[in-house]
Amino acid sequence: MMLVLKLAGSAFAVGAVLFFTRMAPVFAVLPDDMPFPPSSVSDTVRLVEIAGIRWRISHAMGLIAASLFIAGYWGHARVLARAGRNHIATIAAIVATLSFCLFSAALVIDGFLLSAAANAHASGGANAPLLAEVAAIHDRALVFFTPGVFLMFIAMGVLSSRLLHGLIHSRWLGFLGMTVAIAGPTAYLFGLAGPNWNNLRIGGSLMMAAFLWHFLVGVAAFFGKHHDKTQSTAAI
């Protein structure tokens, strides 16, 4: 099962790197006079037009990353289940699957449907969508994005509980993951993360902390010395 664990860890690590870097193609052409995220729909249309194919590449990177995270959670669940553990890690995998499927829906809408509508609006013409229609597409993406982020923290917390019990990887990683997993939903419920995790100082930082945790777990899975902990401890 060590091969499965290493593959799961690789999926986590590569997925985290993709999420960290996926906006780089867009940031490379972000105008100096434009904040990110854009403060208005017209700025979003302008950025999509400037970015061109980079906009779609950025969101395609996110889709690949979401798939890798799902694979990583199921890989960890399989290792723990085959070692005779209970199926709590499977719950984490189910929640993560729902989370990153919601992420993926948001990425498809914002990366491809919004892109097409924004370019059509910028091109003009009798059948060009109105600015309000472009805004409605972006709002539709947020309907999926916001709960997707929330559920990601829940999946983190459930998997972190397995680390805290010493069943896999490091208890310190379990403690770190549980801390971030609790801080994320708490900040959101108290309105500190922004209505759509759009307060970059808090909501954005917590999301980056979550991706960093997945990366560290991936490194631990690939390079860590596990000492067959999943086989030597009684089921909890």
Short mmCIF file of C-alpha atoms in Angstrom, two decimals:
data_model
loop_
_atom_site.label_atom_id
_atom_site.label_comp_id
_atom_site.label_asym_id
_atom_site.label_seq_id
_atom_site.Cartn_x
_atom_site.Cartn_y
_atom_site.Cartn_z
CA MET A 1 0.00 0.00 0.00
CA MET A 2 3.03 2.27 0.20
CA LEU A 3 2.85 2.81 -3.56
CA VAL A 4 -0.79 3.92 -3.25
CA LEU A 5 0.19 6.31 -0.47
CA LYS A 6 3.03 7.78 -2.51
CA LEU A 7 0.72 8.24 -5.49
CA ALA A 8 -1.88 9.90 -3.25
CA GLY A 9 0.80 12.17 -1.86
CA SER A 10 2.02 13.06 -5.34
CA ALA A 11 -1.55 13.97 -6.30
CA PHE A 12 -1.83 16.27 -3.28
CA ALA A 13 1.53 17.93 -3.92
CA VAL A 14 1.04 18.49 -7.65
CA GLY A 15 -2.56 19.63 -7.11
CA ALA A 16 -1.41 22.19 -4.53
CA VAL A 17 1.31 23.52 -6.83
CA LEU A 18 -1.24 23.91 -9.64
CA PHE A 19 -3.62 25.79 -7.36
CA PHE A 20 -0.77 28.03 -6.17
CA THR A 21 0.36 28.86 -9.68
CA ARG A 22 -2.82 28.71 -11.74
CA MET A 23 -3.35 32.49 -11.77
CA ALA A 24 0.23 33.19 -12.88
CA PRO A 25 -0.71 33.27 -16.62
CA VAL A 26 -3.35 35.92 -15.87
CA PHE A 27 -1.20 37.92 -13.43
CA ALA A 28 1.46 38.13 -16.14
CA VAL A 29 -0.83 40.37 -18.22
CA LEU A 30 -2.78 42.05 -15.40
CA PRO A 31 -2.84 45.81 -16.12
CA ASP A 32 -1.09 48.00 -13.54
CA ASP A 33 -4.25 50.04 -13.01
CA MET A 34 -6.48 47.02 -12.30
CA PRO A 35 -6.93 45.41 -8.87
CA PHE A 36 -7.33 41.66 -8.50
CA PRO A 37 -9.92 40.37 -8.31
CA PRO A 38 -11.41 42.99 -10.67
CA SER A 39 -13.63 45.46 -8.84
CA SER A 40 -16.32 45.61 -11.54
CA VAL A 41 -17.84 43.49 -14.27
CA SER A 42 -16.44 45.80 -16.93
CA ASP A 43 -12.94 45.26 -15.49
CA THR A 44 -13.54 41.49 -15.57
CA VAL A 45 -14.51 41.69 -19.25
CA ARG A 46 -11.42 43.77 -19.93
CA LEU A 47 -9.17 41.30 -18.13
CA VAL A 48 -10.66 38.30 -19.93
CA GLU A 49 -10.11 40.06 -23.25
CA ILE A 50 -6.50 40.95 -22.37
CA ALA A 51 -5.70 37.49 -20.99
CA GLY A 52 -7.13 35.63 -23.98
CA ILE A 53 -6.13 31.95 -23.93
CA ARG A 54 -4.31 32.53 -20.63
CA TRP A 55 -7.68 32.85 -18.89
CA ARG A 56 -8.76 29.40 -20.05
CA ILE A 57 -5.35 27.87 -19.31
CA SER A 58 -5.54 29.21 -15.76
CA HIS A 59 -8.92 27.60 -15.16
CA ALA A 60 -7.89 24.35 -16.87
CA MET A 61 -4.99 24.15 -14.38
CA GLY A 62 -7.55 24.47 -11.59
CA LEU A 63 -9.63 21.64 -13.06
CA ILE A 64 -6.59 19.36 -13.17
CA ALA A 65 -5.72 20.31 -9.60
CA ALA A 66 -9.26 19.55 -8.38
CA SER A 67 -9.11 16.09 -9.97
CA LEU A 68 -5.74 15.42 -8.32
CA PHE A 69 -7.04 16.43 -4.90
CA ILE A 70 -9.98 14.05 -5.24
CA ALA A 71 -7.57 11.25 -6.22
CA GLY A 72 -5.34 12.10 -3.26
CA TYR A 73 -8.18 11.88 -0.74
CA TRP A 74 -9.39 8.55 -2.13
CA GLY A 75 -5.84 7.21 -2.11
CA HIS A 76 -5.46 8.05 1.58
CA ALA A 77 -8.88 6.53 2.30
CA ARG A 78 -7.92 3.32 0.51
CA VAL A 79 -4.65 2.98 2.45
CA LEU A 80 -6.38 3.41 5.81
CA ALA A 81 -9.30 1.14 4.90
CA ARG A 82 -7.05 -1.67 3.62
CA ALA A 83 -4.98 -1.46 6.82
CA GLY A 84 -8.05 -2.31 8.89
CA ARG A 85 -8.89 1.21 10.02
CA ASN A 86 -12.40 2.55 10.25
CA HIS A 87 -13.81 4.46 7.32
CA ILE A 88 -13.54 8.02 8.62
CA ALA A 89 -10.99 8.78 5.88
CA THR A 90 -13.62 7.61 3.36
CA ILE A 91 -15.94 10.30 4.73
CA ALA A 92 -13.16 12.82 4.09
CA ALA A 93 -12.85 11.53 0.52
CA ILE A 94 -16.61 11.82 -0.08
CA VAL A 95 -16.70 15.39 1.26
CA ALA A 96 -13.59 16.27 -0.77
CA THR A 97 -15.18 14.85 -3.92
CA LEU A 98 -18.24 17.03 -3.43
CA SER A 99 -16.04 20.02 -2.62
CA PHE A 100 -13.81 19.77 -5.67
CA CYS A 101 -16.72 18.89 -7.97
CA LEU A 102 -18.26 22.21 -6.89
CA PHE A 103 -14.88 23.85 -7.49
CA SER A 104 -14.80 22.31 -10.95
CA ALA A 105 -18.28 23.57 -11.80
CA ALA A 106 -17.23 27.08 -10.77
CA LEU A 107 -14.01 26.80 -12.82
CA VAL A 108 -15.89 25.65 -15.94
CA ILE A 109 -18.43 28.45 -15.64
CA ASP A 110 -15.90 31.21 -14.84
CA GLY A 111 -13.16 29.93 -17.11
CA PHE A 112 -15.10 29.03 -20.22
CA LEU A 113 -18.73 30.23 -20.16
CA LEU A 114 -17.77 33.61 -18.70
CA SER A 115 -14.84 33.88 -21.09
CA ALA A 116 -17.09 33.28 -24.10
CA ALA A 117 -19.70 35.76 -22.88
CA ALA A 118 -17.10 38.42 -22.03
CA ASN A 119 -15.44 38.15 -25.44
CA ALA A 120 -18.83 38.26 -27.18
CA HIS A 121 -19.76 41.37 -25.19
CA ALA A 122 -16.44 43.04 -26.01
CA SER A 123 -16.87 42.25 -29.70
CA GLY A 124 -20.29 43.89 -29.78
CA GLY A 125 -22.97 43.18 -32.33
CA ALA A 126 -26.72 42.79 -32.28
CA ASN A 127 -26.70 39.55 -30.31
CA ALA A 128 -23.87 40.40 -27.94
CA PRO A 129 -24.69 39.66 -24.28
CA LEU A 130 -25.29 42.61 -22.00
CA LEU A 131 -22.90 43.40 -19.16
CA ALA A 132 -25.60 42.26 -16.74
CA GLU A 133 -25.67 38.84 -18.42
CA VAL A 134 -21.90 38.52 -18.03
CA ALA A 135 -22.27 39.43 -14.35
CA ALA A 136 -24.99 36.80 -13.95
CA ILE A 137 -22.64 34.10 -15.28
CA HIS A 138 -19.97 35.11 -12.77
CA ASP A 139 -22.54 35.06 -9.96
CA ARG A 140 -23.54 31.55 -11.05
CA ALA A 141 -19.92 30.44 -10.67
CA LEU A 142 -19.84 31.82 -7.11
CA VAL A 143 -22.88 29.71 -6.23
CA PHE A 144 -20.64 26.65 -6.65
CA PHE A 145 -17.34 28.18 -5.54
CA THR A 146 -18.38 29.38 -2.08
CA PRO A 147 -19.70 26.06 -0.69
CA GLY A 148 -16.88 24.24 -2.47
CA VAL A 149 -14.27 26.12 -0.43
CA PHE A 150 -16.26 25.59 2.78
CA LEU A 151 -16.45 21.83 2.20
CA MET A 152 -12.73 21.67 1.42
CA PHE A 153 -11.99 22.77 4.99
CA ILE A 154 -14.38 20.12 6.32
CA ALA A 155 -12.61 17.40 4.30
CA MET A 156 -9.28 18.67 5.62
CA GLY A 157 -10.51 18.46 9.19
CA VAL A 158 -11.79 14.91 8.83
CA LEU A 159 -8.54 13.66 7.25
CA SER A 160 -6.50 15.61 9.81
CA SER A 161 -8.22 13.62 12.57
CA ARG A 162 -6.53 10.48 11.21
CA LEU A 163 -3.15 12.23 11.41
CA LEU A 164 -3.86 13.46 14.94
CA HIS A 165 -4.51 9.86 15.99
CA GLY A 166 -1.10 8.91 14.64
CA LEU A 167 -2.51 6.54 12.02
CA ILE A 168 -0.63 8.12 9.13
CA HIS A 169 2.03 10.76 8.48
CA SER A 170 2.71 13.18 11.34
CA ARG A 171 0.63 14.31 14.33
CA TRP A 172 2.04 17.80 13.80
CA LEU A 173 0.56 17.83 10.29
CA GLY A 174 -2.70 16.67 11.83
CA PHE A 175 -2.63 19.53 14.32
CA LEU A 176 -1.80 22.05 11.59
CA GLY A 177 -4.54 20.72 9.31
CA MET A 178 -7.14 20.75 12.08
CA THR A 179 -6.20 24.33 13.00
CA VAL A 180 -6.64 25.55 9.43
CA ALA A 181 -9.79 23.44 8.99
CA ILE A 182 -11.39 25.08 12.03
CA ALA A 183 -10.15 28.60 11.22
CA GLY A 184 -11.57 28.56 7.67
CA PRO A 185 -15.26 27.90 8.38
CA THR A 186 -15.09 29.99 11.58
CA ALA A 187 -13.77 33.02 9.69
CA TYR A 188 -16.43 32.54 7.00
CA LEU A 189 -19.31 32.16 9.45
CA PHE A 190 -18.22 35.32 11.29
CA GLY A 191 -18.05 37.24 8.01
CA LEU A 192 -14.27 37.73 8.15
CA ALA A 193 -13.45 35.80 4.96
CA GLY A 194 -15.81 37.75 2.75
CA PRO A 195 -19.17 36.57 1.35
CA ASN A 196 -17.40 34.51 -1.33
CA TRP A 197 -13.97 34.08 0.31
CA ASN A 198 -13.10 37.32 -1.48
CA ASN A 199 -11.39 39.02 1.47
CA LEU A 200 -7.91 38.18 0.20
CA ARG A 201 -6.20 39.09 3.47
CA ILE A 202 -8.22 36.55 5.48
CA GLY A 203 -10.24 34.31 3.17
CA GLY A 204 -7.52 34.18 0.54
CA SER A 205 -4.79 33.55 3.12
CA LEU A 206 -6.77 30.69 4.67
CA MET A 207 -7.27 29.10 1.26
CA MET A 208 -3.53 29.36 0.57
CA ALA A 209 -2.85 27.81 3.99
CA ALA A 210 -5.18 24.93 3.06
CA PHE A 211 -3.33 24.32 -0.23
CA LEU A 212 0.00 24.51 1.62
CA TRP A 213 -1.23 21.84 4.05
CA HIS A 214 -2.18 19.55 1.18
CA PHE A 215 1.29 20.09 -0.29
CA LEU A 216 2.99 19.22 3.02
CA VAL A 217 0.85 16.10 3.43
CA GLY A 218 1.79 15.14 -0.12
CA VAL A 219 5.49 15.54 0.65
CA ALA A 220 5.07 13.51 3.86
CA ALA A 221 3.30 10.76 1.93
CA PHE A 222 6.00 10.60 -0.71
CA PHE A 223 9.15 11.06 1.36
CA GLY A 224 8.10 10.35 4.94
CA LYS A 225 9.05 7.28 6.94
CA HIS A 226 5.73 5.70 7.92
CA HIS A 227 6.97 2.77 10.01
CA ASP A 228 3.85 0.76 9.05
CA LYS A 229 1.73 2.75 11.49
CA THR A 230 -1.36 1.84 9.53
CA GLN A 231 -0.72 -1.82 10.23
CA SER A 232 0.52 -1.84 13.83
CA THR A 233 -2.14 0.11 15.71
CA ALA A 234 -5.61 -1.07 16.69
CA ALA A 235 -8.53 0.47 14.81
CA ILE A 236 -9.93 3.61 16.35
#
